PDB file of C-alpha atoms in Angstrom:
ATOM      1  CA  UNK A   1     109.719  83.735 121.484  1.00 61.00           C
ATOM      2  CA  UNK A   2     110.835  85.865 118.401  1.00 62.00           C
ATOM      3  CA  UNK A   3     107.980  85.226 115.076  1.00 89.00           C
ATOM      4  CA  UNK A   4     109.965  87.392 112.958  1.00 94.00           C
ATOM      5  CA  UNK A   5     113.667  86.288 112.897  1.00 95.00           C
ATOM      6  CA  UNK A   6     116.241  88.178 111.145  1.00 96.00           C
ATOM      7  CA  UNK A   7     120.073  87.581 110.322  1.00 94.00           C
ATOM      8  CA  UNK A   8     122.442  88.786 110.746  1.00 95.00           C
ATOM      9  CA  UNK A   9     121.814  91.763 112.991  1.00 96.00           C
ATOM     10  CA  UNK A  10     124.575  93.784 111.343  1.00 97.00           C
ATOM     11  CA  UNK A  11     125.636  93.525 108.662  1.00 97.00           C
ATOM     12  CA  UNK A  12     129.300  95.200 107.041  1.00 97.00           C
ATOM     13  CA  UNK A  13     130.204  94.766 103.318  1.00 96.00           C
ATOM     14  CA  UNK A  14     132.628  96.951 100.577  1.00 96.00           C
ATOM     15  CA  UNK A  15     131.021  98.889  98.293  1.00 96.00           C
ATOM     16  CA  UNK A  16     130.045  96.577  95.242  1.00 96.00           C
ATOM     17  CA  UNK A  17     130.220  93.243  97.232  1.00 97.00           C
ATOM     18  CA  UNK A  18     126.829  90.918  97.149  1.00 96.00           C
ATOM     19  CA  UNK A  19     125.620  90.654 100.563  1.00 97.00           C
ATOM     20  CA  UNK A  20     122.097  88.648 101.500  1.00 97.00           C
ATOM     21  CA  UNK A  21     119.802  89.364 104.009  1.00 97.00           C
ATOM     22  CA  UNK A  22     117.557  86.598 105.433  1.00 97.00           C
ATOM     23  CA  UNK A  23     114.194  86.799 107.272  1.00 97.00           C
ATOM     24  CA  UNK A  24     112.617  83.917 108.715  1.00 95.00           C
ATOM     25  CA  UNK A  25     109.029  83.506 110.519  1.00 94.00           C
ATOM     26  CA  UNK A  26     107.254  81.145 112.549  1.00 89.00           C
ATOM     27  CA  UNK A  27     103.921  82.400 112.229  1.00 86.00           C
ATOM     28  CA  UNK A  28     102.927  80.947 109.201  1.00 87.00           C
ATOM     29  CA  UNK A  29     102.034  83.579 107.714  1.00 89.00           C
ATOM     30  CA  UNK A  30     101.636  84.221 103.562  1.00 89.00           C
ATOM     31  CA  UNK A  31     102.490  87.982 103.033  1.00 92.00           C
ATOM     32  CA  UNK A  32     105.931  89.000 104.009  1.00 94.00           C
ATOM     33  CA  UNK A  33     107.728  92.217 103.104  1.00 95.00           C
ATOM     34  CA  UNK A  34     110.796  94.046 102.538  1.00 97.00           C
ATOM     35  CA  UNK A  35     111.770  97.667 104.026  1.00 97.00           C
ATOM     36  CA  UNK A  36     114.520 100.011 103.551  1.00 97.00           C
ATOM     37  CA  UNK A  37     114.467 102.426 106.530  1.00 96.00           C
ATOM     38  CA  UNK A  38     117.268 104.999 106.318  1.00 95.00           C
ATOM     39  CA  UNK A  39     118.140 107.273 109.281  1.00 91.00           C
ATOM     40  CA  UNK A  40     115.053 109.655 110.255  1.00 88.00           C
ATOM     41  CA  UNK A  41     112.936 108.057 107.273  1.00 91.00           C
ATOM     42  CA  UNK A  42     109.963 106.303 106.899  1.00 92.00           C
ATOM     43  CA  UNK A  43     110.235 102.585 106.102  1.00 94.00           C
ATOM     44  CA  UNK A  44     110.149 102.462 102.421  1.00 94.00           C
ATOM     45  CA  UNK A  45     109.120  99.141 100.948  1.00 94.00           C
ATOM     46  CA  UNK A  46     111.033  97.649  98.468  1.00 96.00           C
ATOM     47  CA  UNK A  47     108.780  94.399  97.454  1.00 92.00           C
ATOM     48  CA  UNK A  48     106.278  92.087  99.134  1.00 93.00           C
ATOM     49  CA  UNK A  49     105.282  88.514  98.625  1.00 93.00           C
ATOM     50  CA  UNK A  50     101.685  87.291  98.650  1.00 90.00           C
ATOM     51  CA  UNK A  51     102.017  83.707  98.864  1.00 89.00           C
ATOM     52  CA  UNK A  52     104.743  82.761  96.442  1.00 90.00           C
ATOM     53  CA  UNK A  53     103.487  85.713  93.942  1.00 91.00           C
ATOM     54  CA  UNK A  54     106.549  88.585  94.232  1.00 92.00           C
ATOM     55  CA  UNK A  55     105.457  92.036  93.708  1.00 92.00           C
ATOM     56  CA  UNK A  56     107.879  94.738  93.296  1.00 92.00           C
ATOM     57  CA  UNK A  57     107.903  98.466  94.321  1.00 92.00           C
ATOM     58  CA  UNK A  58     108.088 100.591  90.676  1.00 90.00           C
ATOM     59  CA  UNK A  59     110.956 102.465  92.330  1.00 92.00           C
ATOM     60  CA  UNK A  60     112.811  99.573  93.702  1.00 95.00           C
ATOM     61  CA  UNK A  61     116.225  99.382  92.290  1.00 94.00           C
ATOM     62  CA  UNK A  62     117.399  96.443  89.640  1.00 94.00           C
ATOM     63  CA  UNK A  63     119.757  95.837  92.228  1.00 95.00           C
ATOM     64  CA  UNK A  64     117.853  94.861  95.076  1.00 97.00           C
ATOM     65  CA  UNK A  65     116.132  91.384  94.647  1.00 96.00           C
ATOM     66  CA  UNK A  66     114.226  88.730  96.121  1.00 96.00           C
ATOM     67  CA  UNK A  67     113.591  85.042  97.034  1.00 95.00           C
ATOM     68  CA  UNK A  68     111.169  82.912  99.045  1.00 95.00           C
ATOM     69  CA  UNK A  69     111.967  79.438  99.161  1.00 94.00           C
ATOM     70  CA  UNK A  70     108.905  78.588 101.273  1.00 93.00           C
ATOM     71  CA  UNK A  71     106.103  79.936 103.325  1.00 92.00           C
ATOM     72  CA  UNK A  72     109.516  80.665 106.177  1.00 93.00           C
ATOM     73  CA  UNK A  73     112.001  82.063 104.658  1.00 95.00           C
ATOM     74  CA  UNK A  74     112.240  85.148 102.559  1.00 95.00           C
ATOM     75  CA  UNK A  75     116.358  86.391 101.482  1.00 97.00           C
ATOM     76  CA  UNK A  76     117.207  90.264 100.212  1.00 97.00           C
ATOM     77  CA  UNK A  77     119.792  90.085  97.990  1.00 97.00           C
ATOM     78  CA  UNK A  78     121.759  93.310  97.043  1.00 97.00           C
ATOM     79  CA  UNK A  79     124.094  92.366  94.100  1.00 97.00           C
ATOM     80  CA  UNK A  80     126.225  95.307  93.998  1.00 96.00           C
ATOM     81  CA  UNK A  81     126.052  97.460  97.025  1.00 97.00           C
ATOM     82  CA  UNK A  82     126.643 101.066  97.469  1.00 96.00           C
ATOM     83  CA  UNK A  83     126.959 103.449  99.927  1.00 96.00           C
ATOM     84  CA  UNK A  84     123.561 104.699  99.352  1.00 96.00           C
ATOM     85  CA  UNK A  85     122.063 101.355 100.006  1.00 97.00           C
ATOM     86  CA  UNK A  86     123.141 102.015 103.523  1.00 97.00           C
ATOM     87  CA  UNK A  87     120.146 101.391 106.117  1.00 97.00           C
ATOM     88  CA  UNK A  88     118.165  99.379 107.776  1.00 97.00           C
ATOM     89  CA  UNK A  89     116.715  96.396 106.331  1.00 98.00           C
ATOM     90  CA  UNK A  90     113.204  95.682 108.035  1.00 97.00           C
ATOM     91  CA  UNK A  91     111.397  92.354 107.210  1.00 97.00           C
ATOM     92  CA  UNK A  92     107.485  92.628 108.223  1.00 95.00           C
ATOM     93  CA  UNK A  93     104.501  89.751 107.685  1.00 94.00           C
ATOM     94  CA  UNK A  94     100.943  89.746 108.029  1.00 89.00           C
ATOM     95  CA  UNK A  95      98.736  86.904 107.458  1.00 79.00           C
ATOM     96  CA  UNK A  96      95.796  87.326 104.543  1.00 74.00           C
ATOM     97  CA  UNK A  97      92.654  88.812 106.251  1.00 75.00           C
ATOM     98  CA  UNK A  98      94.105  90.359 109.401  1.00 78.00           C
ATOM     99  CA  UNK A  99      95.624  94.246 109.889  1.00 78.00           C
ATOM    100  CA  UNK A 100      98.306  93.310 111.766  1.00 83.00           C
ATOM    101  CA  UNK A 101     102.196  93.776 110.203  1.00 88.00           C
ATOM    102  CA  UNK A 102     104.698  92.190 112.538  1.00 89.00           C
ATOM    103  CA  UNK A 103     108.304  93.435 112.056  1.00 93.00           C
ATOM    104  CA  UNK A 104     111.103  91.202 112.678  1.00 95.00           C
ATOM    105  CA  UNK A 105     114.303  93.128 114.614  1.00 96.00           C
ATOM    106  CA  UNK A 106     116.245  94.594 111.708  1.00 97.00           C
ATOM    107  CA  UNK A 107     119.398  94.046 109.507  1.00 97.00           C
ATOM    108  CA  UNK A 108     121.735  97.363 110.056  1.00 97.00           C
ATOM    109  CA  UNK A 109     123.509  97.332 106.865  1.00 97.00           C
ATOM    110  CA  UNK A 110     127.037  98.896 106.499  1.00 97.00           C
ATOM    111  CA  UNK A 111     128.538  99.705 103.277  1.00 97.00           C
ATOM    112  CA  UNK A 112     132.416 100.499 103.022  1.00 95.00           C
TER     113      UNK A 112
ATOM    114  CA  UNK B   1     101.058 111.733  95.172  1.00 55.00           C
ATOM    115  CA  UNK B   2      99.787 109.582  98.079  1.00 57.00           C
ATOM    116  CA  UNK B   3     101.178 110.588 101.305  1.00 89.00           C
ATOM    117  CA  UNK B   4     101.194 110.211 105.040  1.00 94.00           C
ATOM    118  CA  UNK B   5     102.559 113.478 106.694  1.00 95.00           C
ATOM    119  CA  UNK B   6     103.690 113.526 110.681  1.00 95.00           C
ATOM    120  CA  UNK B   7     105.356 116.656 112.238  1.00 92.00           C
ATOM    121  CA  UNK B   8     109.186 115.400 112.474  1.00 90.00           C
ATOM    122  CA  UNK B   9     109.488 117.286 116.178  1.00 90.00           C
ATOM    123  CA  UNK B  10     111.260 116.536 118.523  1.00 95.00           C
ATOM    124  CA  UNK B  11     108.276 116.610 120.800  1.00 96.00           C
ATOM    125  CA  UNK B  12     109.513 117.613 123.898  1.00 97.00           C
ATOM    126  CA  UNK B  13     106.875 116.737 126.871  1.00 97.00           C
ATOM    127  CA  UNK B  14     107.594 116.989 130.362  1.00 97.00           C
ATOM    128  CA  UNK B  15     107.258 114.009 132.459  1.00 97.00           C
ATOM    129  CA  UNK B  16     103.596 113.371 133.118  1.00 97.00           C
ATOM    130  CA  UNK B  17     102.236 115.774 130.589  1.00 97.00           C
ATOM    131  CA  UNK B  18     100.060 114.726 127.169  1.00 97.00           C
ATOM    132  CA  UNK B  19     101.851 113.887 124.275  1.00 97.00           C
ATOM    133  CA  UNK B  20      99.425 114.958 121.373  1.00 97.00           C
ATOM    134  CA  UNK B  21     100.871 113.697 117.949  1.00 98.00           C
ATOM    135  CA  UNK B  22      98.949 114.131 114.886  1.00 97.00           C
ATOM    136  CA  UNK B  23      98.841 112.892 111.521  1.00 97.00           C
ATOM    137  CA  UNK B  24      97.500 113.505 107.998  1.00 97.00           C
ATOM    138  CA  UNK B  25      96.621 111.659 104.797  1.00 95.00           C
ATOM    139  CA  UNK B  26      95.821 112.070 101.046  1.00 93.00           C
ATOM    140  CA  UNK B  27      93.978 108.914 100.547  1.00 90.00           C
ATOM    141  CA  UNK B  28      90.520 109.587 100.461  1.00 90.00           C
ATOM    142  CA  UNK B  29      90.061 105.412  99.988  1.00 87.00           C
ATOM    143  CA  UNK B  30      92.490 104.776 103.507  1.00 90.00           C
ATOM    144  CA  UNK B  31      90.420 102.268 105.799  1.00 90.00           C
ATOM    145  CA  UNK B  32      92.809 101.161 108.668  1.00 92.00           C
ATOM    146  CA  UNK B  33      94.995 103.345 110.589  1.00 95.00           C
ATOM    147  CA  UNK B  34      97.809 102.478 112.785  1.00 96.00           C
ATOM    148  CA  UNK B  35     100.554 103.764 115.428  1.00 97.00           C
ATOM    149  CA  UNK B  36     103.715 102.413 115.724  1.00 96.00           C
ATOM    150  CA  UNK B  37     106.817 102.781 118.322  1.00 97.00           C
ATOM    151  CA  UNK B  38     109.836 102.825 117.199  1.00 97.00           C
ATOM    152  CA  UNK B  39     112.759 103.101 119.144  1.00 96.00           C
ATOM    153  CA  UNK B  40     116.613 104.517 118.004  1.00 94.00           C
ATOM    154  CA  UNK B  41     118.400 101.201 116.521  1.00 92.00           C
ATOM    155  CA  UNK B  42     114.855  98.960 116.993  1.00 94.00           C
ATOM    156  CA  UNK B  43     112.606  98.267 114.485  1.00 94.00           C
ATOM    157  CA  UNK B  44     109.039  99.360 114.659  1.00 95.00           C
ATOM    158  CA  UNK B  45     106.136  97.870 117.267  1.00 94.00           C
ATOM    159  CA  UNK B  46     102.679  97.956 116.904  1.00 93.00           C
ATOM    160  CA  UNK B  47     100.671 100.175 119.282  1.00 95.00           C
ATOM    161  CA  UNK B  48      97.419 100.925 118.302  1.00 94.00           C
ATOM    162  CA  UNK B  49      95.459 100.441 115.342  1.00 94.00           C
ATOM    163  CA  UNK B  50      92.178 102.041 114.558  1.00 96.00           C
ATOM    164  CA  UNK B  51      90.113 101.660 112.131  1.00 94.00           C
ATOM    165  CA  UNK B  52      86.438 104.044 112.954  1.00 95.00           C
ATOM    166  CA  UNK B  53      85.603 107.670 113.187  1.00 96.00           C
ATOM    167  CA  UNK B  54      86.017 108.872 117.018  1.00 96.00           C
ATOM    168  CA  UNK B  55      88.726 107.375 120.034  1.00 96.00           C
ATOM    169  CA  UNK B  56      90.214 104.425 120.856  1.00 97.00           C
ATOM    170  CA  UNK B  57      91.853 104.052 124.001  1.00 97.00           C
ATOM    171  CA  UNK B  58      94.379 101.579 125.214  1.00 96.00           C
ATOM    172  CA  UNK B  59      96.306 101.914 128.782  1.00 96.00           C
ATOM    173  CA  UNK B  60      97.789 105.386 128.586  1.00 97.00           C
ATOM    174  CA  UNK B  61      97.292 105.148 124.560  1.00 98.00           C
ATOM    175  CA  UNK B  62      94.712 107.155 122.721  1.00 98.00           C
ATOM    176  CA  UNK B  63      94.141 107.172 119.057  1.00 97.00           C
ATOM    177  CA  UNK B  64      91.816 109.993 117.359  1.00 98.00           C
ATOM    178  CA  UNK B  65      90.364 109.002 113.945  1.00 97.00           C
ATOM    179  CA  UNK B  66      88.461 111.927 111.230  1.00 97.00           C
ATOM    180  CA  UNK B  67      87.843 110.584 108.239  1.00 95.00           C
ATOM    181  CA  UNK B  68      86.351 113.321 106.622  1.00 95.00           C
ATOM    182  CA  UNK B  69      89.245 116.080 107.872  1.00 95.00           C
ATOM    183  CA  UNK B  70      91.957 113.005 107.150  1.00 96.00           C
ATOM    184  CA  UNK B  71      93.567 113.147 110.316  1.00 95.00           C
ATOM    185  CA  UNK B  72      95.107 110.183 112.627  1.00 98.00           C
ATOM    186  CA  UNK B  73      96.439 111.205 116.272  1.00 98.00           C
ATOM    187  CA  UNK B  74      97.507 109.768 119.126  1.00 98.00           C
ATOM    188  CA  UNK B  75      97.543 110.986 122.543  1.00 98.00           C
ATOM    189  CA  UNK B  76     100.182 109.558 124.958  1.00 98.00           C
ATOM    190  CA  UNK B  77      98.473 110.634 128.910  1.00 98.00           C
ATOM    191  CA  UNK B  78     101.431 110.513 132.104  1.00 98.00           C
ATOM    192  CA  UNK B  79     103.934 110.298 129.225  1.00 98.00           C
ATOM    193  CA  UNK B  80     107.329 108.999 130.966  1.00 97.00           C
ATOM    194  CA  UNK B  81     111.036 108.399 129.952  1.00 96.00           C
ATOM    195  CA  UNK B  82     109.989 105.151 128.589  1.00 97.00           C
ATOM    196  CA  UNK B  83     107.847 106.842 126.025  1.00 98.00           C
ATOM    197  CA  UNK B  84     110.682 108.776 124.509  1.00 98.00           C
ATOM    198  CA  UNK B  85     111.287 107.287 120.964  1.00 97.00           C
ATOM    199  CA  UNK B  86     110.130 108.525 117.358  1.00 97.00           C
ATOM    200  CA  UNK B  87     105.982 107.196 116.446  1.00 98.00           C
ATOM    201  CA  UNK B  88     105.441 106.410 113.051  1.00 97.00           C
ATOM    202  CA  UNK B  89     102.017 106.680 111.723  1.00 97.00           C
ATOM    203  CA  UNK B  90     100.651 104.103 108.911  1.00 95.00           C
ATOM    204  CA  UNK B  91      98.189 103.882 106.926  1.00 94.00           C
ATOM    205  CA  UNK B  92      96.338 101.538 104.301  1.00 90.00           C
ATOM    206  CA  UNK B  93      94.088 102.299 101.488  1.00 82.00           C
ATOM    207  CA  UNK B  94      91.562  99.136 100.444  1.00 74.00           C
ATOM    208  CA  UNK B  95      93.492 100.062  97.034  1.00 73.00           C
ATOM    209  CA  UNK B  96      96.472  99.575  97.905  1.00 73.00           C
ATOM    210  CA  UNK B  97      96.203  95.525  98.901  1.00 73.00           C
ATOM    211  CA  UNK B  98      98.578  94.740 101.723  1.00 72.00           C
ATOM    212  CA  UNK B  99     100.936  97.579 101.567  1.00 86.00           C
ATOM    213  CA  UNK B 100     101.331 100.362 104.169  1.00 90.00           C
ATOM    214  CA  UNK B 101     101.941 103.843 103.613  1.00 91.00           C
ATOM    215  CA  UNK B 102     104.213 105.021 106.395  1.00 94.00           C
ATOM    216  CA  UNK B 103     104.860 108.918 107.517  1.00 94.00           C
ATOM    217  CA  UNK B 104     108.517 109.926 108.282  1.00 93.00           C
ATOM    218  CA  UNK B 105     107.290 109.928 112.106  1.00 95.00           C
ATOM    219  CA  UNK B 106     107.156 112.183 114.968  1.00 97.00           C
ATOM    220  CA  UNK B 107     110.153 112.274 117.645  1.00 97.00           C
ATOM    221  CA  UNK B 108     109.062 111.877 121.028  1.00 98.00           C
ATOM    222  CA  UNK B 109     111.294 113.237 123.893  1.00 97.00           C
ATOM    223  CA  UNK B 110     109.998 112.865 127.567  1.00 97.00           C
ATOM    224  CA  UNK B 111     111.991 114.845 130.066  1.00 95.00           C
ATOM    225  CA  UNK B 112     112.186 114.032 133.445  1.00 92.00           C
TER     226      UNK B 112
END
């Protein structure tokens, strides 16, 4: 059974169009994170929740922004995509006091 | 500037052979060390983690850990097809909470 859900899979918007990601888990756990992953890059995290407290990456854009609703849910919001923001969109979780990051499948974003 | 540094490749290893992938880091502070899979369109799976000077083995898996020369490898032993995909290497300081610091990962390709 998948513990890291996330939808959609793909994901195709115009260039300056909101779009929202959404990552859901059934492990309970309280740290969950966002990754940009372009092609033949490392992941490159854009902001992590501990708990309900949201901390964001000193380079992550204005434009890229975050909610969790609940321990289960975690959204991406990009309010005005560009090409650039082009990539893969990697949600990951890890439960306080264990070394283990679970990654859910993956958000392949398209920007026209 | 904190950094996790992998060769890029491609790594080509004949079927059956040692993959030997290797791995270096800035952060004299990093405590736990880990390998992950990643195949072309997938998102990133867990393979080993270690976390103590010397070897860790697992199945055909072998992760090398020197703290004091701040270098991670792994060792893949009867490497086949299967194996073919890029590893990313990971690492995180006690500093640096519940983030990883990724490297831009090694290409794998296992020829038959």
């Amino acid at each position: 059974d998948a513990m890291v859900i996330q939808n959609p899979r793909y994901q195709v918007t115009q260039f300056g169009k909101p779009v929202t990601l959404s990552c859901s888990q059934t492990l309970n756990h309280n740290v969950m994170y966002w990754y940009q992953q372009k092609s033949s890059q490392a992941p490159k995290l854009l902001f992590h929740y501990y708990d309900k407290d949201f901390n964001n990456e000193a380079d992550t854009p204005d434009n890229f922004q975050s909610r969790r609703p609940n321990t289960s849910f975690c959204f991406l919001d990009i309010r005005s995509p560009g090409l650039g923001d082009a990539a893969m969109y990697l949600c990951a979780t890890i439960h306080k006091g264990t070394d283990t990051q679970y990654f859910g499948p993956g958000t392949r974003l398209t920007v026209l | 500037q904190k950094e996790v540094e992998q060769n890029s490749g491609p790594l080509s290893v004949p079927e059956g052979a040692i993959a030997s992938l290797n791995c270096t880091y800035s952060d004299r502070g990093s405590q736990s060390f880990f390998w992950y899979r990643q195949y072309s369109g997938k998102s990133p799976e867990l393979i080993m983690s270690i976390y103590s000077n010397g070897d860790k083995e697992d199945g055909r898996f072998t992760a090398q850990l020197n703290k004091a020369s701040q270098y991670v490898s792994l060792l893949i032993r009867d490497s086949q097809p299967s194996d073919s995909a890029t590893y990313l290497c990971a690492v995180r300081a006690k500093a640096a909470g519940n983030k990883l610091t990724f490297g831009g990962g090694t290409r794998v390709l296992v020829k038959p």
